[in-house]
CSV table of C-alpha atoms in Angstrom, one decimal:
chain,number,residue,atom,x,y,z
A,1110,MET,CA,39.6,92.5,91.0
A,1111,ALA,CA,41.9,92.6,94.1
A,1112,ILE,CA,43.7,89.5,92.9
A,1113,LEU,CA,44.1,91.0,89.4
A,1114,TRP,CA,45.7,94.1,90.8
A,1115,LEU,CA,48.0,91.9,92.9
A,1116,LEU,CA,49.1,89.9,89.9
A,1117,MET,CA,49.8,93.1,87.9
A,1118,ALA,CA,51.8,94.5,90.8
A,1119,LEU,CA,53.9,91.3,91.0
A,1120,VAL,CA,54.6,91.5,87.3
A,1121,LEU,CA,55.7,95.1,87.5
A,1122,LEU,CA,57.9,94.3,90.5
A,1123,SER,CA,59.6,91.5,88.6
A,1124,PHE,CA,60.6,94.0,85.9
A,1125,VAL,CA,62.2,96.2,88.5
A,1126,LEU,CA,63.9,93.5,90.6
A,1127,LEU,CA,65.4,91.4,87.8
A,1128,PRO,CA,67.7,94.2,86.5
A,1129,LEU,CA,68.7,95.0,90.1
A,1130,LEU,CA,69.8,91.4,90.7
A,1131,ARG,CA,71.6,91.2,87.4
A,1132,ARG,CA,73.2,94.6,86.8
A,1133,ARG,CA,75.3,95.3,89.8
A,1134,ARG,CA,78.5,97.3,89.1
A,1135,GLY,CA,80.9,94.5,88.8
A,1136,ALA,CA,78.7,91.9,87.1
A,1137,ILE,CA,77.0,91.4,83.8
A,1138,GLU,CA,74.4,88.9,82.7
A,1139,GLN,CA,75.8,85.5,81.8
A,1140,VAL,CA,75.7,84.1,78.3
A,1141,SER,CA,75.2,80.3,78.2
A,1142,PRO,CA,77.4,78.2,75.8
A,1143,GLY,CA,74.3,77.3,73.8
A,1144,HIS,CA,73.1,80.9,73.4
A,1145,PRO,CA,73.3,82.3,69.9
A,1146,ASP,CA,75.4,85.2,71.2
A,1147,ALA,CA,78.0,82.9,72.8
A,1148,ALA,CA,80.7,83.4,70.1
A,1149,ASP,CA,84.0,81.7,70.4
A,1150,PRO,CA,86.9,84.0,71.5
A,1151,ALA,CA,89.4,81.2,70.6
A,1152,LYS,CA,88.9,82.1,66.9
A,1153,TYR,CA,90.6,85.4,67.6
A,1154,GLY,CA,93.6,83.7,69.2
A,1155,PHE,CA,92.6,84.8,72.7
A,1156,VAL,CA,94.0,82.9,75.7
A,1157,ARG,CA,91.9,80.3,77.4
A,1158,GLN,CA,90.3,81.4,80.6
A,1159,GLU,CA,92.2,78.9,82.8
A,1160,GLU,CA,95.5,80.3,81.3
A,1161,LEU,CA,94.8,84.0,82.0
A,1162,ASP,CA,97.5,85.5,84.3
A,1163,VAL,CA,95.8,87.3,87.2
A,1164,ARG,CA,99.0,88.7,88.7
A,1165,MET,CA,99.4,91.8,86.6
A,1166,PRO,CA,97.6,93.9,84.0
A,1167,GLY,CA,100.1,93.4,81.2
A,1168,SER,CA,103.4,91.7,80.4
A,1169,ASP,CA,106.5,92.5,82.4
A,1170,GLN,CA,108.7,89.5,81.5
A,1171,ASP,CA,111.6,90.6,83.8
A,1172,LEU,CA,109.2,90.8,86.7
A,1173,LEU,CA,107.5,87.5,85.9
A,1174,ASP,CA,110.9,85.7,85.6
A,1175,VAL,CA,112.1,87.1,88.9
A,1176,LEU,CA,108.8,86.4,90.7
A,1177,ASP,CA,108.9,82.7,89.5
A,1178,LEU,CA,112.5,82.5,90.7
A,1179,VAL,CA,111.9,84.0,94.1
A,1180,GLN,CA,108.8,81.8,94.7
A,1181,ARG,CA,110.6,78.7,93.6
A,1182,THR,CA,113.9,79.2,95.5
A,1183,HIS,CA,112.6,81.4,98.4
A,1184,ASP,CA,115.7,83.6,97.7
A,1185,TYR,CA,115.2,87.4,97.6
A,1186,HIS,CA,118.4,88.4,95.8
A,1187,ALA,CA,116.9,88.4,92.3
A,1188,ALA,CA,114.1,90.7,93.5
A,1189,ALA,CA,116.6,93.0,95.1
A,1190,GLN,CA,118.7,93.2,91.9
A,1191,LEU,CA,115.6,93.9,89.8
A,1192,LEU,CA,114.4,96.8,92.0
A,1193,ALA,CA,118.0,98.2,92.2
A,1194,GLY,CA,118.0,98.5,88.4
A,1195,THR,CA,114.6,100.0,88.1
A,1196,GLU,CA,114.2,103.7,87.8
A,1197,ALA,CA,112.9,105.3,91.0
A,1198,GLU,CA,110.6,107.8,89.4
A,1199,GLY,CA,109.0,105.5,86.9
A,1200,GLU,CA,105.8,103.5,87.0
A,1201,PRO,CA,107.5,100.1,86.8
A,1202,ARG,CA,109.2,100.4,90.2
A,1203,TRP,CA,105.8,101.0,91.9
A,1204,GLN,CA,104.2,98.1,90.1
A,1205,ARG,CA,107.1,95.8,90.9
A,1206,VAL,CA,107.1,96.8,94.6
A,1207,GLN,CA,103.4,96.0,94.6
A,1208,ALA,CA,103.9,92.6,92.9
A,1209,PHE,CA,106.7,91.5,95.3
A,1210,ALA,CA,104.6,92.6,98.3
A,1211,GLY,CA,101.5,90.9,97.0
A,1212,ALA,CA,103.4,87.7,96.3
A,1213,ALA,CA,104.7,87.6,99.9
A,1214,ALA,CA,101.3,88.4,101.3
A,1215,LEU,CA,99.6,85.7,99.3
A,1216,GLU,CA,102.3,83.2,100.4
A,1217,LEU,CA,101.7,84.1,104.0
A,1218,GLN,CA,97.9,83.7,103.6
A,1219,GLN,CA,98.4,80.3,102.0
A,1220,ARG,CA,101.0,79.1,104.5
A,1221,PRO,CA,100.6,81.0,107.8
A,1222,GLY,CA,103.2,78.8,109.4
A,1223,GLY,CA,103.2,76.8,112.6
A,1224,VAL,CA,105.3,74.8,115.0
A,1225,HIS,CA,106.8,72.7,112.2
A,1226,GLU,CA,106.2,74.9,109.2
A,1227,THR,CA,108.0,78.0,108.0
A,1228,PRO,CA,105.5,80.8,107.1
A,1229,GLY,CA,105.1,81.9,103.5
A,1230,GLY,CA,106.9,85.0,102.4
A,1231,GLN,CA,109.9,84.2,104.7
A,1232,TRP,CA,112.2,85.5,101.9
A,1233,LEU,CA,111.0,89.0,102.5
A,1234,ARG,CA,111.8,88.8,106.2
A,1235,VAL,CA,115.3,87.5,105.3
A,1236,TRP,CA,115.7,90.3,102.8
A,1237,ARG,CA,115.0,92.9,105.5
A,1238,ALA,CA,117.2,91.2,108.0
A,1239,GLU,CA,120.2,90.8,105.8
A,1240,GLN,CA,119.9,94.1,103.9
A,1241,PRO,CA,118.3,96.6,106.3
A,1242,LYS,CA,119.6,99.5,104.2
A,1243,ASP,CA,118.3,98.3,100.9
A,1244,ALA,CA,115.6,100.8,99.8
A,1245,GLY,CA,113.9,98.3,97.6
A,1246,GLY,CA,113.4,95.8,100.4
A,1247,ALA,CA,112.2,98.5,102.7
A,1248,ALA,CA,109.6,99.7,100.2
A,1249,VAL,CA,108.4,96.1,99.6
A,1250,HIS,CA,108.1,95.5,103.3
A,1251,ALA,CA,106.0,98.7,103.7
A,1252,GLU,CA,103.7,97.7,100.9
A,1253,PHE,CA,103.4,94.2,102.3
A,1254,LEU,CA,102.2,95.6,105.6
A,1255,VAL,CA,99.6,97.8,103.9
A,1256,GLN,CA,98.3,94.8,101.9
A,1257,GLN,CA,98.2,92.7,105.1
A,1258,ALA,CA,96.1,95.3,106.8
A,1259,TRP,CA,93.6,95.4,104.0
A,1260,ARG,CA,93.5,91.6,103.6
A,1261,THR,CA,93.3,90.6,107.3
A,1262,SER,CA,91.6,93.5,109.1
A,1263,THR,CA,88.7,95.9,108.9
A,1264,PRO,CA,89.3,99.7,108.7
A,1265,GLY,CA,88.5,101.3,112.0
A,1266,THR,CA,89.5,98.4,114.1
A,1267,ASP,CA,92.4,98.3,116.5
A,1268,ASP,CA,94.1,95.6,114.5
A,1269,PHE,CA,93.9,97.5,111.3
A,1270,ARG,CA,95.3,100.7,112.9
A,1271,ILE,CA,98.2,98.8,114.5
A,1272,ILE,CA,99.3,97.3,111.2
A,1273,MET,CA,98.8,100.6,109.3
A,1274,GLU,CA,100.9,102.5,111.9
A,1275,GLU,CA,103.6,99.9,111.5
A,1276,ALA,CA,103.4,100.3,107.7
A,1277,ARG,CA,103.7,104.1,108.1
A,1278,GLU,CA,106.9,103.7,110.1
A,1279,ALA,CA,108.2,101.4,107.4
A,1280,CYS,CA,107.4,104.0,104.8
A,1281,GLY,CA,109.4,106.5,106.8
A,1282,GLN,CA,112.4,104.2,106.9
A,1283,ALA,CA,112.1,103.5,103.1
A,1284,ALA,CA,111.9,107.2,102.4
A,1285,LEU,CA,115.1,107.9,104.4
A,1286,LEU,CA,117.0,105.2,102.4
A,1287,ALA,CA,115.9,106.8,99.0
A,1288,PRO,CA,114.9,110.4,99.5
A,1289,GLY,CA,114.1,110.9,95.8
A,1290,ASP,CA,112.0,107.8,95.4
A,1291,PRO,CA,108.2,108.5,95.3
A,1292,VAL,CA,107.2,104.9,96.1
A,1293,PRO,CA,107.3,105.2,99.9
A,1294,TYR,CA,105.0,108.3,99.7
A,1295,ILE,CA,102.7,106.5,97.2
A,1296,ILE,CA,102.4,103.6,99.7
A,1297,GLU,CA,101.6,106.1,102.4
A,1298,LEU,CA,98.6,107.5,100.4
A,1299,SER,CA,96.8,104.2,101.0
A,1300,ILE,CA,97.8,104.4,104.7
A,1301,ALA,CA,96.4,107.9,104.9
A,1302,ARG,CA,93.1,106.7,103.3
A,1303,GLY,CA,92.8,103.8,105.7
A,1304,LEU,CA,93.5,105.8,108.8
A,1305,ALA,CA,91.2,108.6,107.7
A,1306,CYS,CA,93.9,111.3,107.9
A,1307,PRO,CA,92.7,114.9,107.9
A,1308,ARG,CA,92.7,116.6,104.5
A,1309,PRO,CA,95.5,119.0,105.3
A,1310,GLU,CA,97.7,116.1,106.2
A,1311,PHE,CA,96.8,114.2,103.1
A,1312,GLU,CA,97.4,117.2,100.9
A,1313,LYS,CA,100.8,117.7,102.4
A,1314,LEU,CA,101.6,114.1,101.7
A,1315,TRP,CA,100.3,114.5,98.1
A,1316,LEU,CA,102.7,117.4,97.6
A,1317,SER,CA,105.6,115.2,98.6
A,1318,VAL,CA,104.5,112.8,95.8
A,1319,LEU,CA,104.2,115.6,93.2
A,1320,ASP,CA,107.6,117.0,94.1
A,1321,ARG,CA,109.2,113.6,93.1
A,1322,ALA,CA,106.9,112.4,90.3
A,1323,PRO,CA,104.3,114.9,89.2
A,1324,ASN,CA,103.0,112.8,86.3
A,1325,HIS,CA,103.0,109.4,88.1
A,1326,MET,CA,99.7,107.7,87.0
A,1327,GLY,CA,99.9,105.1,89.8
A,1328,ALA,CA,100.2,107.8,92.4
A,1329,HIS,CA,97.2,109.7,91.0
A,1330,LEU,CA,95.1,106.5,91.1
A,1331,ALA,CA,96.1,105.9,94.7
A,1332,ALA,CA,95.2,109.5,95.6
A,1333,LEU,CA,91.9,109.4,93.7
A,1334,HIS,CA,90.6,106.8,96.2
A,1335,TYR,CA,90.9,109.3,99.1
A,1336,TRP,CA,88.7,111.9,97.3
A,1337,CYS,CA,86.0,109.4,96.4
A,1338,GLU,CA,82.6,109.5,98.0
A,1339,LYS,CA,83.0,106.1,99.6
A,1340,TRP,CA,86.1,107.3,101.5
A,1341,HIS,CA,86.8,110.9,102.5
A,1342,GLY,CA,85.5,113.0,99.7
A,1343,SER,CA,82.6,113.2,97.3
A,1344,ARG,CA,81.8,112.6,93.7
A,1345,GLU,CA,82.4,116.2,92.9
A,1346,GLN,CA,85.8,116.3,94.6
A,1347,ALA,CA,86.9,113.1,92.9
A,1348,TYR,CA,85.9,114.4,89.5
A,1349,ALA,CA,87.6,117.7,90.1
A,1350,PHE,CA,90.8,116.0,91.2
A,1351,ALA,CA,90.8,113.7,88.1
A,1352,GLU,CA,89.9,116.4,85.6
A,1353,ALA,CA,92.5,118.8,87.0
A,1354,ALA,CA,95.2,116.1,86.6
A,1355,ALA,CA,94.0,115.4,83.0
A,1356,ALA,CA,94.0,119.1,82.1
A,1357,ARG,CA,97.6,119.5,83.2
A,1358,ALA,CA,98.8,116.2,81.7
A,1359,PRO,CA,101.6,116.5,79.2
A,1360,GLU,CA,101.1,115.1,75.7
A,1361,GLY,CA,101.3,111.4,75.7
A,1362,SER,CA,100.5,111.0,79.4
A,1363,LEU,CA,97.8,108.6,80.5
A,1364,LEU,CA,96.7,111.0,83.1
A,1365,ALA,CA,94.1,112.1,80.5
A,1366,ALA,CA,92.3,108.8,81.3
A,1367,LEU,CA,92.0,109.6,85.0
A,1368,PRO,CA,88.4,110.9,84.8
A,1369,LEU,CA,87.3,107.4,83.6
A,1370,PHE,CA,88.6,105.9,86.8
A,1371,ALA,CA,86.7,108.6,88.8
A,1372,VAL,CA,83.5,107.6,86.9
A,1373,PHE,CA,84.1,104.0,87.6
A,1374,GLU,CA,84.6,104.6,91.3
A,1375,HIS,CA,81.2,106.3,91.4
A,1376,LEU,CA,79.1,103.9,89.4
A,1377,PRO,CA,75.9,103.0,91.2
A,1378,GLU,CA,75.9,99.5,92.8
A,1379,VAL,CA,72.6,99.0,91.0
A,1380,ASN,CA,72.0,100.7,87.7
A,1381,LEU,CA,68.5,102.1,87.3
A,1382,VAL,CA,69.4,104.6,84.5
A,1383,ALA,CA,68.7,103.4,80.9
A,1384,GLY,CA,71.7,104.4,78.7
A,1385,LEU,CA,74.0,105.2,81.6
A,1386,TYR,CA,77.0,104.0,79.6
A,1387,GLN,CA,76.0,106.2,76.7
A,1388,SER,CA,75.5,109.2,78.9
A,1389,GLU,CA,77.5,112.4,78.3
A,1390,VAL,CA,79.6,112.1,81.5
A,1391,VAL,CA,80.6,108.5,80.7
A,1392,THR,CA,81.1,109.1,77.0
A,1393,LYS,CA,83.3,112.1,77.6
A,1394,ALA,CA,85.5,110.1,80.1
A,1395,MET,CA,85.7,107.2,77.6
A,1396,HIS,CA,86.8,109.6,74.8
A,1397,GLY,CA,89.5,111.1,77.0
A,1398,ALA,CA,90.8,107.6,77.9
A,1399,LEU,CA,90.8,106.5,74.2
A,1400,HIS,CA,92.7,109.7,73.3
A,1401,ALA,CA,95.2,109.0,76.1
A,1402,VAL,CA,95.7,105.4,74.9
A,1403,HIS,CA,96.2,106.5,71.3
A,1404,ALA,CA,98.8,109.1,72.3
A,1405,ALA,CA,100.7,107.1,74.9
A,1406,ARG,CA,104.0,105.3,74.3
A,1407,PRO,CA,103.4,101.7,73.4
A,1408,ASP,CA,105.7,100.6,76.3
A,1409,ASP,CA,104.0,102.8,78.9
A,1410,PRO,CA,103.6,100.4,81.8
A,1411,MET,CA,100.2,101.9,82.8
A,1412,LEU,CA,98.7,101.5,79.3
A,1413,ALA,CA,97.3,98.1,80.2
A,1414,HIS,CA,95.5,99.5,83.2
A,1415,VAL,CA,93.6,102.0,81.0
A,1416,ARG,CA,92.9,99.4,78.3
A,1417,HIS,CA,91.3,97.0,80.8
A,1418,LEU,CA,89.0,99.7,82.2
A,1419,LEU,CA,88.1,100.8,78.7
A,1420,ILE,CA,87.1,97.2,77.9
A,1421,PHE,CA,84.6,97.3,80.8
A,1422,PHE,CA,83.0,100.6,79.6
A,1423,LEU,CA,83.1,99.9,75.9
A,1424,VAL,CA,81.3,96.5,76.3
A,1425,ARG,CA,78.7,98.1,78.6
A,1426,ALA,CA,78.2,100.9,76.0
A,1427,GLU,CA,77.9,98.2,73.2
A,1428,ARG,CA,80.9,99.7,71.3
A,1429,TRP,CA,82.0,96.2,70.2
A,1430,ALA,CA,84.7,97.0,67.7
A,1431,GLU,CA,86.5,99.4,70.0
A,1432,ALA,CA,86.3,96.9,72.8
A,1433,MET,CA,87.9,94.3,70.5
A,1434,ASP,CA,90.6,96.7,69.7
A,1435,GLN,CA,91.5,97.0,73.3
A,1436,LEU,CA,91.2,93.3,73.9
A,1437,ILE,CA,93.8,92.3,71.3
A,1438,HIS,CA,96.4,94.5,73.2
A,1439,VAL,CA,95.9,93.1,76.8
A,1440,ASP,CA,94.5,89.6,76.4
A,1441,GLY,CA,96.3,87.1,78.5
A,1442,HIS,CA,96.7,89.3,81.6
A,1443,VAL,CA,93.8,90.3,83.9
A,1444,GLY,CA,95.4,91.7,87.1
A,1445,ALA,CA,93.7,95.1,86.8
A,1446,LEU,CA,90.5,97.0,87.5
A,1447,PRO,CA,87.7,96.1,87.2
A,1448,TRP,CA,88.4,92.4,87.1
A,1449,THR,CA,90.4,92.3,90.4
A,1450,LEU,CA,87.3,93.4,92.3
A,1451,SER,CA,85.7,90.0,91.4
A,1452,GLU,CA,86.3,86.8,93.3
A,1453,ASP,CA,87.3,85.2,90.0
A,1454,PRO,CA,89.0,87.9,87.9
A,1455,ALA,CA,89.7,85.5,85.0
A,1456,ALA,CA,86.1,84.5,84.8
A,1457,GLU,CA,84.9,88.1,84.9
A,1458,PHE,CA,87.3,89.1,82.1
A,1459,ALA,CA,86.4,86.1,80.0
A,1460,LEU,CA,82.7,87.0,80.3
A,1461,PHE,CA,83.2,90.5,79.1
A,1462,ARG,CA,85.5,89.2,76.3
A,1463,ALA,CA,82.9,86.7,75.1
A,1464,LEU,CA,80.3,89.5,75.1
A,1465,ALA,CA,82.6,91.7,73.0
A,1466,VAL,CA,83.2,88.9,70.5
A,1467,ALA,CA,79.5,88.2,70.3
A,1468,GLY,CA,78.5,91.8,69.8
A,1469,TYR,CA,81.3,92.3,67.3
A,1470,GLU,CA,80.2,89.3,65.2
A,1471,ALA,CA,76.5,90.3,65.4
A,1472,ASN,CA,77.4,93.5,63.7
A,1473,GLY,CA,79.3,91.9,60.9
A,1474,GLY,CA,82.8,91.6,62.5
A,1475,SER,CA,85.1,88.6,62.0
A,1476,PRO,CA,88.7,87.6,62.8
A,1477,ALA,CA,89.6,88.7,59.3
A,1478,SER,CA,88.2,92.2,59.8
A,1479,LEU,CA,89.9,92.8,63.2
A,1480,PRO,CA,92.9,95.1,62.8
A,1481,GLY,CA,96.2,93.3,63.8
């Protein structure tokens, strides 16, 4: 009898442990090529996994062209010209600063340099040396230092603090060169989070951002992290911040999607709740994001960010047709949450895409029935 009870306990334990191992926040159960649910995304004209662009969430051809030129020639001038012609208050400037800084950081990681080798990202150092009063170069340098701190050090260590303090000084220099530009202050939001700045100090910094760009989606996403439970706030504070921003968002603003990002940041590492993605909280946040997407300008540079997160939630909620509708707008680019949290963003995106296709076809969908 004791052996029987032991066997029953092991069976019950397996039902608990298998979902824990398979359903962590950033992962989903694999579908093998021979599985009947493994539908073919290529039938819908989707890009092959190995051709997915992991550098950005959506298309910015000017940025892509300049990035390719800078990395091929190691000459910064095209980057400086692009930023000089990019509106200071808009979302594209922030995204382009991030992209140039990320490219330099990745180059340095790949080629750290040595006695007979020039370190990667040298073009950024030359940029700062030759044009010390260029606001664009100063902002890229500040963001580069922030990314270096997160890439190479651990929060709370001396190395991390030293790099972040240097980045803070660089933000100050960038802000002096362009007083109306919100980007240096947005960069400093990440510094404040990393250095665990007191709330009054963070709130003062946030007011500096709002004074310059009150509806900046990228800035709100950066600030949201500070208020999250895993950093310096709580679930309630993060939700309150996101919902307040959504409530005051003007018509057509993607800030109405901010609560969905707050929900994502507080998803459990292991999901033990059946129907979590059909729950009232998640459903309400998804509907807000869907409304924001439908009301936004088609050329809003933050639109792709929201669409990518919606794909994650819609697939989890088994809302296949709606997931497919988002996929046809962003397929080809995967440089956004939640895919960038994975070691292989392209593979993670491709998996969710395959599940969306399989679910769509299992419910009668086909390439012919998908809206263009």
